[in-house]
Short mmCIF file of C-alpha atoms and ligand atoms in Angstrom, two decimals:
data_model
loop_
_atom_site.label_atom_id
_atom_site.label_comp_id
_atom_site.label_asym_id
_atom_site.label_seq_id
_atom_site.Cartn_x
_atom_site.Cartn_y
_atom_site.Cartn_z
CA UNK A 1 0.00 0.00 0.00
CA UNK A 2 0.99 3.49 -0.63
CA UNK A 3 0.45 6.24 1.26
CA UNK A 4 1.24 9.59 0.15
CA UNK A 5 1.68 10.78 -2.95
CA UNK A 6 0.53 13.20 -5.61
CA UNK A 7 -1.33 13.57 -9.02
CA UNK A 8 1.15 15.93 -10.19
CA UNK A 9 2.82 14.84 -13.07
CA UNK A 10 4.88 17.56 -14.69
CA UNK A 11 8.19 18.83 -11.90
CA UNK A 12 8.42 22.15 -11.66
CA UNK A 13 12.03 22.45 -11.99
CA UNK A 14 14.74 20.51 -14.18
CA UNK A 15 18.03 18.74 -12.89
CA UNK A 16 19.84 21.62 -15.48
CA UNK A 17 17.88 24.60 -13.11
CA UNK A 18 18.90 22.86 -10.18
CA UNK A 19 22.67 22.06 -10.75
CA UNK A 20 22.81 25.18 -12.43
CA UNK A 21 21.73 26.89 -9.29
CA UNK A 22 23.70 24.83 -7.15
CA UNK A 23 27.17 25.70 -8.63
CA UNK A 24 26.38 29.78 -8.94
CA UNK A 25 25.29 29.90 -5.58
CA UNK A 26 27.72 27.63 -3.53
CA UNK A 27 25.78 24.56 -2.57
CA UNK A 28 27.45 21.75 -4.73
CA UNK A 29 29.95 21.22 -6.61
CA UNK A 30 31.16 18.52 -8.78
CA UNK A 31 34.32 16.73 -6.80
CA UNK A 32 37.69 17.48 -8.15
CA UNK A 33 36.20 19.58 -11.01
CA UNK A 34 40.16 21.10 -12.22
CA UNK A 35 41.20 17.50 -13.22
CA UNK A 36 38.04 17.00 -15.10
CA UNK A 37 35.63 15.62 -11.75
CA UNK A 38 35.26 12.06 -10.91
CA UNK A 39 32.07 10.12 -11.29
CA UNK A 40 29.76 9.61 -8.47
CA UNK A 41 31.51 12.05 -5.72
CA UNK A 42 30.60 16.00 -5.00
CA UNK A 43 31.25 18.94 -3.13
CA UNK A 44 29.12 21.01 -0.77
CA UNK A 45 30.49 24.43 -0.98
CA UNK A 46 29.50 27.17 1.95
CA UNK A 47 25.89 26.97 1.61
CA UNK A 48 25.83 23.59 0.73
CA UNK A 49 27.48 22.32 3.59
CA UNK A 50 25.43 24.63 6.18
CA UNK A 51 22.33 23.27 4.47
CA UNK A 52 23.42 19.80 4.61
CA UNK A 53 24.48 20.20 8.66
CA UNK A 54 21.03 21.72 9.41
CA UNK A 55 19.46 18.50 7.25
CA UNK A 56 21.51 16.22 9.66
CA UNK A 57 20.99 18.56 12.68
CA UNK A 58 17.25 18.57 12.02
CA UNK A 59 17.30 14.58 12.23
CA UNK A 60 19.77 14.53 15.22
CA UNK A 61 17.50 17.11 17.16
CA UNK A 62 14.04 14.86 16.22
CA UNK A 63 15.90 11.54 16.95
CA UNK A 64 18.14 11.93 19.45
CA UNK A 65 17.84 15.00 21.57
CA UNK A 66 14.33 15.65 21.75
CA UNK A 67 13.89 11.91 22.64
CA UNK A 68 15.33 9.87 25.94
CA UNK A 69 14.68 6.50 24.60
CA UNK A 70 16.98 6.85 21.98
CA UNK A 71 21.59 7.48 22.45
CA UNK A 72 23.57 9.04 19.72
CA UNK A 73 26.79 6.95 18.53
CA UNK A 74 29.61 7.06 15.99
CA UNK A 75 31.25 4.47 14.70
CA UNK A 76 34.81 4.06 12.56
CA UNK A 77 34.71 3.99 8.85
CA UNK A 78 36.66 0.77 8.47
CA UNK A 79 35.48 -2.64 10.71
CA UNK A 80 36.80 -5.58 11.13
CA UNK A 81 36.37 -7.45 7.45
CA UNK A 82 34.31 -9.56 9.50
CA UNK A 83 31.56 -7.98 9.91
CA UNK A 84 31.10 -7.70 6.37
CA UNK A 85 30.95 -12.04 6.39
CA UNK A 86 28.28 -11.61 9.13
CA UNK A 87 26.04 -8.53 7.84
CA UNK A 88 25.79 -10.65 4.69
CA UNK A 89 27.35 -7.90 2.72
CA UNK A 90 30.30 -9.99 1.36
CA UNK A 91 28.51 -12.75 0.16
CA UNK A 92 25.26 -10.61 -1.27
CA UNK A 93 25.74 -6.93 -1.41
CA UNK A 94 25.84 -7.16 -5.18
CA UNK A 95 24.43 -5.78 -8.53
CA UNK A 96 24.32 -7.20 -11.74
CA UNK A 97 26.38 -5.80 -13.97
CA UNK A 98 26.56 -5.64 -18.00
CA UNK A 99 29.02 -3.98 -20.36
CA UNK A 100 28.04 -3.09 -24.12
CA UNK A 101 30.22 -5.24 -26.13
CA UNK A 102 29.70 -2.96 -28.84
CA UNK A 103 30.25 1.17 -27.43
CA UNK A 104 31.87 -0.82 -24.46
CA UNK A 105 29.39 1.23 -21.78
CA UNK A 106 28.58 -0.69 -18.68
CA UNK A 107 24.90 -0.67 -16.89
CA UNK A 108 23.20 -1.87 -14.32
CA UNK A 109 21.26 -4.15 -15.52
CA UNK A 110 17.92 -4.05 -13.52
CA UNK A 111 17.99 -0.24 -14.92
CA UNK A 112 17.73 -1.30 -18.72
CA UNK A 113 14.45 -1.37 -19.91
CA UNK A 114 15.76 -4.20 -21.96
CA UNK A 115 18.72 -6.44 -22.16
CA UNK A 116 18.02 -6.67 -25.74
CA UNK A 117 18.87 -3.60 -27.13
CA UNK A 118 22.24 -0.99 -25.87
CA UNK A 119 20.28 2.60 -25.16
CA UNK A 120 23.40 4.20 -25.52
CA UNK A 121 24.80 2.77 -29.23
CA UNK A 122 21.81 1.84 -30.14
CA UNK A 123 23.11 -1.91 -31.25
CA UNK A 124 21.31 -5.28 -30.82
CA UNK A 125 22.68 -8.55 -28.65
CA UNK A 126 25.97 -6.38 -28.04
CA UNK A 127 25.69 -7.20 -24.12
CA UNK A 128 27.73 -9.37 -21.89
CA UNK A 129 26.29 -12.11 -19.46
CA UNK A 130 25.23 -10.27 -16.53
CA UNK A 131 27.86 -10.93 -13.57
CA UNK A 132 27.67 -9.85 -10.02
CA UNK A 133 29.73 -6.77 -9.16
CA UNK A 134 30.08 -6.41 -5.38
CA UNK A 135 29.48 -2.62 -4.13
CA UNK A 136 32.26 -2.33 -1.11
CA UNK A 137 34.94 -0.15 -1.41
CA UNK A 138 38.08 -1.88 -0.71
CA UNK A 139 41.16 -0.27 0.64
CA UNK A 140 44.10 -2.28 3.06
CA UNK A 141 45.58 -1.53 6.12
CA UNK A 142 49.47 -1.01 6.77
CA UNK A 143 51.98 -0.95 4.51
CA UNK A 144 51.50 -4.67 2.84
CA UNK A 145 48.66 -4.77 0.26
CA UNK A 146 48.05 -8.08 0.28
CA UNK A 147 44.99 -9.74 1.01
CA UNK A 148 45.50 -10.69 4.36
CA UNK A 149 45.08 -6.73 4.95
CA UNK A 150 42.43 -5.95 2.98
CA UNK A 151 39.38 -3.93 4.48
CA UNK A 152 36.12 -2.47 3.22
CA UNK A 153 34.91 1.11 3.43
CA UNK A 154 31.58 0.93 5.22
CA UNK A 155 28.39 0.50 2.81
CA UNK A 156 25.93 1.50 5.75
CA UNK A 157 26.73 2.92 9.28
CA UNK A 158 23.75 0.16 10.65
CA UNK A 159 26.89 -2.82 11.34
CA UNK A 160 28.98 -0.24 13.62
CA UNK A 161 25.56 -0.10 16.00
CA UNK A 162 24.96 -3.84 15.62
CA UNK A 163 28.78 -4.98 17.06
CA UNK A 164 28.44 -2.38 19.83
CA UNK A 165 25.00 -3.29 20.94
CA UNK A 166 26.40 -4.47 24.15
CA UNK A 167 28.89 -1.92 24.61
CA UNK A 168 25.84 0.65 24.34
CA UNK A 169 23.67 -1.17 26.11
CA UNK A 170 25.58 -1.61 29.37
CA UNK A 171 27.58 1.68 29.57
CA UNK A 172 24.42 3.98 28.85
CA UNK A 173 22.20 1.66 30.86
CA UNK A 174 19.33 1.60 28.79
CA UNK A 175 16.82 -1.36 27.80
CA UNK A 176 14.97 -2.30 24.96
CA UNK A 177 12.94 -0.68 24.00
CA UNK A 178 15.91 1.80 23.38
CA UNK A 179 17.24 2.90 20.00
CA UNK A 180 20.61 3.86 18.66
CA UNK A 181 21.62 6.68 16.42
CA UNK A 182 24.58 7.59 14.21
CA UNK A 183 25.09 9.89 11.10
CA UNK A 184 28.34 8.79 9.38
CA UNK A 185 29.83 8.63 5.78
CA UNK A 186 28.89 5.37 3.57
CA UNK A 187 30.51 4.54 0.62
CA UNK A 188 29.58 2.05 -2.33
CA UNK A 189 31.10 1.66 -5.56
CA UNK A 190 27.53 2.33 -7.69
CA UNK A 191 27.71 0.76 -11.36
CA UNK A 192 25.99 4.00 -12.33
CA UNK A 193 26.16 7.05 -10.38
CA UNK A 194 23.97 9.46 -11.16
CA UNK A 195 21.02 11.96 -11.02
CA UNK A 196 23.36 14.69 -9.07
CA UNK A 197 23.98 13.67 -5.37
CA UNK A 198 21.09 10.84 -5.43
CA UNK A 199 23.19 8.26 -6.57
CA UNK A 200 26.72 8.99 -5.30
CA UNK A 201 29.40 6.59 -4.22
CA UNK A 202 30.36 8.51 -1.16
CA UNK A 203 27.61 9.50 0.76
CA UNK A 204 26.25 10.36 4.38
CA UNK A 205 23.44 8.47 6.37
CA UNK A 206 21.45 8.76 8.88
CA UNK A 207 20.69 5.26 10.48
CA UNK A 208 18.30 4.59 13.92
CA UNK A 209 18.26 1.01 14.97
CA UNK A 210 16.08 0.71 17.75
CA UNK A 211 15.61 -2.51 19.80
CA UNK A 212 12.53 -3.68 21.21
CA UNK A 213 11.37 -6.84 23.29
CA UNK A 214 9.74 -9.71 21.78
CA UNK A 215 6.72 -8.74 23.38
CA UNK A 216 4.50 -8.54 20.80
CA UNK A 217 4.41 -4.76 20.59
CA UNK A 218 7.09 -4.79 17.60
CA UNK A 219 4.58 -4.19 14.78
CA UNK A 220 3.05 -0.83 17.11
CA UNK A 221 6.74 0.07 17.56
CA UNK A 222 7.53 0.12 13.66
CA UNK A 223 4.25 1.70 12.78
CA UNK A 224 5.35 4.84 15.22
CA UNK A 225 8.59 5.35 13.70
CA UNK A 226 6.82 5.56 10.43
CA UNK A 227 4.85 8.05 11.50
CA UNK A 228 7.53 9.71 13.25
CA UNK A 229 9.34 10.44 10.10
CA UNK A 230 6.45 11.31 8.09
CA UNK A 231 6.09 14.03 10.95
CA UNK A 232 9.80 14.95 10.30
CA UNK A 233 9.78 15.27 6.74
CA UNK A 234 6.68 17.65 7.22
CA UNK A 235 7.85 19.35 10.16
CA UNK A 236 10.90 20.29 8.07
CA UNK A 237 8.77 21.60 4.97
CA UNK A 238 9.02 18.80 2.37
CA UNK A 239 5.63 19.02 0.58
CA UNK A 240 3.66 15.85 1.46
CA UNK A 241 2.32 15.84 -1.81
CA UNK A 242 5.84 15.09 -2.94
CA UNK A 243 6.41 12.44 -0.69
CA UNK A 244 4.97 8.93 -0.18
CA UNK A 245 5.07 6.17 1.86
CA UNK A 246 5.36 2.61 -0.08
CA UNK A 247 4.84 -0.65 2.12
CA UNK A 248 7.30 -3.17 0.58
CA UNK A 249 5.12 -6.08 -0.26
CA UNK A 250 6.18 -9.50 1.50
CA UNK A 251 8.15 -10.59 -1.81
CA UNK A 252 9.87 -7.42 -1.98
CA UNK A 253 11.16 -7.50 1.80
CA UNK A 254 14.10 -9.84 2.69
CA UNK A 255 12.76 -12.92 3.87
CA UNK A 256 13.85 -12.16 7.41
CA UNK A 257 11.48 -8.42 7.57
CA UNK A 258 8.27 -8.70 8.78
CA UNK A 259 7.60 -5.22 7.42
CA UNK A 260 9.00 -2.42 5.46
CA UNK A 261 8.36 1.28 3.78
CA UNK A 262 10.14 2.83 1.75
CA UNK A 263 9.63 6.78 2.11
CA UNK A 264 9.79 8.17 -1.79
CA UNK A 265 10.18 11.71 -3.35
CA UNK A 266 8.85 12.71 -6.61
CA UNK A 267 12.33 14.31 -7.73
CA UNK A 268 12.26 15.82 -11.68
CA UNK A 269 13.02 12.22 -13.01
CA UNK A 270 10.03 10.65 -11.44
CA UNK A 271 9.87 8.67 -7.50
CA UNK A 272 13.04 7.87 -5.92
CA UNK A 273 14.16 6.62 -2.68
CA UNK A 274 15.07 9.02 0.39
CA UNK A 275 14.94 6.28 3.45
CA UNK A 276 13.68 2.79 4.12
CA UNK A 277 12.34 2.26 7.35
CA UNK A 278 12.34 -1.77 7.93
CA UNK A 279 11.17 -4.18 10.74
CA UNK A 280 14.65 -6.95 10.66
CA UNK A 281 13.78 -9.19 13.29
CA UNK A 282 17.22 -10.44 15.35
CA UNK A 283 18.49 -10.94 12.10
CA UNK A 284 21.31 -8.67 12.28
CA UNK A 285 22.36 -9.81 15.91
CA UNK A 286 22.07 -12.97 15.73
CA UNK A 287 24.35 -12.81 12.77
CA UNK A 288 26.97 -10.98 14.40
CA UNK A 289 26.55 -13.77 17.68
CA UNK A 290 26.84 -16.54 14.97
CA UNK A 291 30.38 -15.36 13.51
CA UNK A 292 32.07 -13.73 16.58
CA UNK A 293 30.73 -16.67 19.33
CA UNK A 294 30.25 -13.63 21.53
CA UNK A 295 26.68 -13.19 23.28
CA UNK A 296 25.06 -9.93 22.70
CA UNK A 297 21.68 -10.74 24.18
CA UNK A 298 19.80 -8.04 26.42
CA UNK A 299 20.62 -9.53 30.06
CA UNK A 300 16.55 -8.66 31.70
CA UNK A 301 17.54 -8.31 35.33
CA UNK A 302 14.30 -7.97 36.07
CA UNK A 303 13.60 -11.55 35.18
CA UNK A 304 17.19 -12.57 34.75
CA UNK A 305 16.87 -14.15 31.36
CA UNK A 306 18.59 -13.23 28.08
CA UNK A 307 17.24 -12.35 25.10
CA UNK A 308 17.30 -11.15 21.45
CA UNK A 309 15.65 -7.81 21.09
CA UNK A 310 13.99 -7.05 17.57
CA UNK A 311 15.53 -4.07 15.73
CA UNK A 312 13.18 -1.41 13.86
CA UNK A 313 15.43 0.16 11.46
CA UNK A 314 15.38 3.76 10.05
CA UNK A 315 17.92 4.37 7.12
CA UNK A 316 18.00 7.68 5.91
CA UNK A 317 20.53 9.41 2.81
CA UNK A 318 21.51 13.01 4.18
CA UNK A 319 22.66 13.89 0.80
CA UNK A 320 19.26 12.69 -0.66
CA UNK A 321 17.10 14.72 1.68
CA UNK A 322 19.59 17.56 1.29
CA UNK A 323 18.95 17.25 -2.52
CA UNK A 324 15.01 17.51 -2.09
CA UNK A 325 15.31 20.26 0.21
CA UNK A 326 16.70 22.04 -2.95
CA UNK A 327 14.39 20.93 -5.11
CA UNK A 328 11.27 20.60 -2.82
CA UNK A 329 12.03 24.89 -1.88
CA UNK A 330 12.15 25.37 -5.42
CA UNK A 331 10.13 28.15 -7.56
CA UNK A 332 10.11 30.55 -10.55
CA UNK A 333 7.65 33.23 -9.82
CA UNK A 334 6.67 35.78 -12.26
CA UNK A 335 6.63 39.63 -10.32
CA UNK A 336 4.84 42.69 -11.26
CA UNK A 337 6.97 45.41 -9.73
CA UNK A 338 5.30 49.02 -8.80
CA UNK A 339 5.57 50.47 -12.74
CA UNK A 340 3.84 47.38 -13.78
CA UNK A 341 7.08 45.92 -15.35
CA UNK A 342 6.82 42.01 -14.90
CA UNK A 343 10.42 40.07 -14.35
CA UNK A 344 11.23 36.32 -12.95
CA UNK A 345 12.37 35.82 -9.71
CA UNK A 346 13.94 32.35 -8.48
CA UNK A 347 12.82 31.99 -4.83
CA UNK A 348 13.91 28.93 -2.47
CA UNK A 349 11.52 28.63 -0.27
CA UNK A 350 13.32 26.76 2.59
CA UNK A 351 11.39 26.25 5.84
CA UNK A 352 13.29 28.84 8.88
CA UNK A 353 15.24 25.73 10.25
CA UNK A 354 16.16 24.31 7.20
CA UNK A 355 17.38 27.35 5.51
CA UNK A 356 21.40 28.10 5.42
CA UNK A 357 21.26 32.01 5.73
CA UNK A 358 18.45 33.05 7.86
CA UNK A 359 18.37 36.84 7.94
CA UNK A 360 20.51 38.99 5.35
CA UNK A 361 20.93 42.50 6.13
CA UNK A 362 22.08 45.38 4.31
CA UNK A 363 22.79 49.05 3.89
CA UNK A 364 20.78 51.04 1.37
CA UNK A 365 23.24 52.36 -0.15
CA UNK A 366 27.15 51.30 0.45
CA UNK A 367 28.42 54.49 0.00
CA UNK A 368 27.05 56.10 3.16
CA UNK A 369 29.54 55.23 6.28
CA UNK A 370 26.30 55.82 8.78
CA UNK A 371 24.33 53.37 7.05
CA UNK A 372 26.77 50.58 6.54
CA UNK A 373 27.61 50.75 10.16
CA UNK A 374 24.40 50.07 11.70
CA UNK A 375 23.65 47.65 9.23
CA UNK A 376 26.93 45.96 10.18
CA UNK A 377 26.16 46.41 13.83
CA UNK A 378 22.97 45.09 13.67
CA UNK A 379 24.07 42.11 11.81
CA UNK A 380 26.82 41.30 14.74
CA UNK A 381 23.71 42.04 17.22
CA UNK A 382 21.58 38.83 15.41
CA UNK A 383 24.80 36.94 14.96
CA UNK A 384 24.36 35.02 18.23
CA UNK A 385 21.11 33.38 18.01
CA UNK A 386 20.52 33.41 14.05
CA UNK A 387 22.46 32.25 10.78
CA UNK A 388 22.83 36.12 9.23
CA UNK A 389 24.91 37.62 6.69
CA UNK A 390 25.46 40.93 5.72
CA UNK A 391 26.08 42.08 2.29
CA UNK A 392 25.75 45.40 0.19
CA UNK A 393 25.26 46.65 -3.23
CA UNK A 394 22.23 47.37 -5.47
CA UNK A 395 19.12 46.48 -3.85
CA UNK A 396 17.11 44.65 -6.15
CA UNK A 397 20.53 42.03 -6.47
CA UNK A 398 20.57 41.99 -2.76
CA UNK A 399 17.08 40.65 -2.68
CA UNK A 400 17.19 38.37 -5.68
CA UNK A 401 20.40 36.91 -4.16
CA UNK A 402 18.94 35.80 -0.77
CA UNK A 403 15.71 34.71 -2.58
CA UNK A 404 18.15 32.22 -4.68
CA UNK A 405 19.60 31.00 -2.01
CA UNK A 406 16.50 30.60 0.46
CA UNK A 407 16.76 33.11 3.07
CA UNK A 408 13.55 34.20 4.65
CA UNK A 409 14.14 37.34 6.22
CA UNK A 410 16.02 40.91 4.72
CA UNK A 411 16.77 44.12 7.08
CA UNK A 412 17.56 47.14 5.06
CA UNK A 413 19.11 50.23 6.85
CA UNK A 414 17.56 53.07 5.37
CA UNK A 415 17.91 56.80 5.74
CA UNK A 416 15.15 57.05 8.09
CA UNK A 417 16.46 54.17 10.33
CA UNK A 418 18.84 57.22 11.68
CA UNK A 419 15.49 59.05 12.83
CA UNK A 420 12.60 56.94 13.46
CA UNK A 421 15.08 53.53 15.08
CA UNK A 422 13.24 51.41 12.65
CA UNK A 423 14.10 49.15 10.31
CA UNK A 424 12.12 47.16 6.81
CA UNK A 425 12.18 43.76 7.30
CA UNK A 426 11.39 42.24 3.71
CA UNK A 427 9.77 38.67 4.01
CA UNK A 428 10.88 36.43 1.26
CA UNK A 429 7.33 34.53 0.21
CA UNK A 430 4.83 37.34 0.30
CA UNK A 431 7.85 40.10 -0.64
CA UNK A 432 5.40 42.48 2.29
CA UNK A 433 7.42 45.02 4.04
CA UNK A 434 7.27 45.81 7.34
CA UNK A 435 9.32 48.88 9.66
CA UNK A 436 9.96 47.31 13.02
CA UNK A 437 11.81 48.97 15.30
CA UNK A 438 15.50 47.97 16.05
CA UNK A 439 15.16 46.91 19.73
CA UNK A 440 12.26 44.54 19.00
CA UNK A 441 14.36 43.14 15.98
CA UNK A 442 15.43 40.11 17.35
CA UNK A 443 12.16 39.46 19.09
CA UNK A 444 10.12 39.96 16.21
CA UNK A 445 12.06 37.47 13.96
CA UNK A 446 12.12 34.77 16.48
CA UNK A 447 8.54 34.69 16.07
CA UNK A 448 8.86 35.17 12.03
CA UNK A 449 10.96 32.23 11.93
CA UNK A 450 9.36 30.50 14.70
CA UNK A 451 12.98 29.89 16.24
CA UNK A 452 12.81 30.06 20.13
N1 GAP B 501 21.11 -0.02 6.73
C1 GAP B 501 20.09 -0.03 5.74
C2 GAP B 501 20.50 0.59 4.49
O1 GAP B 501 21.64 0.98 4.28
P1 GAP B 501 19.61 1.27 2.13
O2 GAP B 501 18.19 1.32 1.63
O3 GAP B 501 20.60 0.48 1.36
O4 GAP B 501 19.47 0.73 3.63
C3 GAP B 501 19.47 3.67 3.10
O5 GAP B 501 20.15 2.75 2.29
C4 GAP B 501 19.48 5.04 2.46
O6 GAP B 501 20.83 5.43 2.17
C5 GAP B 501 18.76 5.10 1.12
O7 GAP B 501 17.36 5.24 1.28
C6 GAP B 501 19.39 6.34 0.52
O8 GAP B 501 18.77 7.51 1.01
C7 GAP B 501 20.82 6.28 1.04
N2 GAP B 501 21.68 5.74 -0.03
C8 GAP B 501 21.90 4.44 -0.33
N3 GAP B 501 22.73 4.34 -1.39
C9 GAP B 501 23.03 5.60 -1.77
C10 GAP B 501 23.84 6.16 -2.80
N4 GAP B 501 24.54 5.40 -3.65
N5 GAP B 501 23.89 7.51 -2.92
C11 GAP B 501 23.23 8.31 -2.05
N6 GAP B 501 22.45 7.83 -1.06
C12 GAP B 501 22.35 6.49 -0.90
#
């Protein structure tokens, strides 16, 4: 069943707008663009990376800090090789690959329509066999690169959770139900990258694993986190007509799952992926127990028996839900201006929390010392409890330039501010001025923004 969802059918902005954007305004760039970039790996530049933080601060706050059921956690990058044999990942983290004999491209090949015909060349029966291509990263450790020291680069954050269980467990004394939290770097070596940061082989998740007892309350316990993150995504602006919830049908889950959703964005190239939120039994404990010999059962002192809890996963992409904040805030708007002259104005509609620059203010004009100083003293007086930035020049670029990149607030110093203490705060959506006075500035936009 899907939940969710939306009749709209044509996107309202193209990959082109939004790369395009991206790159003029400082969000993302392409990785190691001088030497001609390198497939699959990008760049957040100074917006970027502030919007990206407040994406993973935004899930931190929600998951772990607001909550006291649930610790945060952070786990190395490389693992033993190990736990690769036990998560499953060595034997089955795989996609089928097939290379064009003819323009010698390579696919995936559950994303061909056909295995019939090359979409690239064009040419008929040119493809090889399809073979399993397995997604870890690889690297060694020490000096000898032999296989005795090779390692993988993580794939997921989940198996740094699932080895410390115990370790978390005892030293935070918590029991199930409890969850665990980490956001961490995840790397897999995708046959074809691609659609901008969706499909990346470097990339950042966010991962929950929380633990319950068999007590038959498991089912309850997955249905509330998926309606905790549906609350999240809407909390944090992402239209819900964009968005939809699709319950993996018993075929589609691994046999292990007794449920799953997969929570889905209607990006410009049609639904993809953002999280899947999955009920995995003791699988992924009783896999480690298996392969180490070590017991990481919940010890119930209470009734002093052991036990495996069940785990209710939540498996986010940061770079994914960074990429739909862009697109989600996206819109053209066409403005009338005063002299009824019409022009375009790109606007990105971030929500407050979400949005990397949350007040710009400026000078009305650059060349007056008076005005440039309060403006610049004002801005140090919001520093502390919002993201600001001044800037100065001609006012209609001010204003188009913090529309581009989101911000929801202006504060122009104007030649009046000197005699009436007042300053216009322009809001970005409705474009309405307002004069507020400059001692009830940084009341007034805590309310705007609905920041405490
Ligand atoms: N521990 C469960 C797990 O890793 P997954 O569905 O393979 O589940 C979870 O990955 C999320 O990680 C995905 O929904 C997606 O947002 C993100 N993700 C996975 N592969 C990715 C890639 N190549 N590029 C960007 N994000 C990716």
């Amino acid at each position: 069943m899907t939940t969710g969802g939306t009749t709209e059918t044509t996107p309202r902005v193209t990959m082109e707008e939004i790369t395009a954007l991206a790159k003029r305004r400082g969000f993302i760039f392409q990785s190691s663009e001088i030497y001609g970039g390198i497939g699959g790996f990008f760049d957040y530049g100074p917006l970027g990376a502030i919007l990206k933080r407040n994406v993973k601060d935004a899930w931190w706050r929600e998951t772990v800090e607001l909550r006291d059921d649930v610790v945060g956690f952070d786990s190395s990058i490389i693992m033993h090789p190990q736990t690769w044999v036990a998560s499953g990942h060595v034997a089955a983290f795989h996609d089928k690959l097939v290379d064009c004999k003819n323009c010698k491209h390579r696919f995936r090949a559950d994303h061909l329509p056909s295995l019939d015909k090359c979409p690239d060349c064009g040419m008929s029966n040119t493809f090889t066999e399809p073979r399993n291509f397995n997604l870890m990263m690889k690297t060694s450790i020490g000096p000898m690169e032999d296989s005795a020291n090779a390692a993988y680069l993580r794939p997921e954050t989940a198996q740094g959770i699932f080895v410390n269980f115990k370790n978390v467990y005892q030293s935070a004394r918590k029991r199930p139900p409890f969850g665990i939290a980490q956001i961490g770097k995840s790397f897999r070596n995708e046959i074809t990258p691609g659609n901008f940061t969706f499909r990346v082989r470097e990339f950042e998740q966010a991962e929950l694993e929380y633990f319950v007892p068999d007590d038959g309350n498991d089912i309850a316990v997955y249905e509330q986190w998926v309606t905790a993150r549906k609350q999240w995504y809407s909390d944090y602006g992402v239209r819900p007509e964009r968005l939809r919830f699709y319950e993996l049908t018993p075929q589609e889950r691994p046999h292990y799952a007794k449920a799953g959703t997969d929570v889905e964005y209607l990006f410009p190239w049609g639904w993809g992926e953002l999280e899947s939120i999955a009920h995995r039994g003791t699988y992924d404990l009783d896999a480690h127990m298996k392969l180490s010999g070590k017991d990481l059962r919940y010890f119930d002192e209470a009734s002093k028996t052991h036990y495996t809890p069940i785990l209710i996963e939540s498996s986010a992409g940061m770079d994914r839900t960074t990429l739909t904040m862009l697109i989600d805030a996206y819109e053209t708007e066409t403005i009338i201006d005063g002299e009824g002259k019409e022009s375009k104005r790109v606007v990105l509609r971030f929500h407050p929390k979400i949005a990397p620059v949350q007040i710009g203010v400026f000078p009305l004009a650059r060349n007056k010392p008076e005005l440039v100083e309060r403006a610049k003293r004002i801005e140090r007086s919001l520093r502390p409890f919002f993201r600001t930035q001044y800037d100065e020049g001609n006012v209609g670029q001010l204003y188009r330039r913090q529309d581009e990149i989101g911000t929801p607030a202006c504060v122009m110093v104007d030649f009046e501010t000197a005699t009436d203490g007042a300053v216009t705060v322009r809001d970005r959506d409705t474009m309405r001025q307002d004069r507020i006075a400059e001692d009830k500035l940084a009341g007034y936009m805590s309310d705007k923004l609905g920041l405490p």
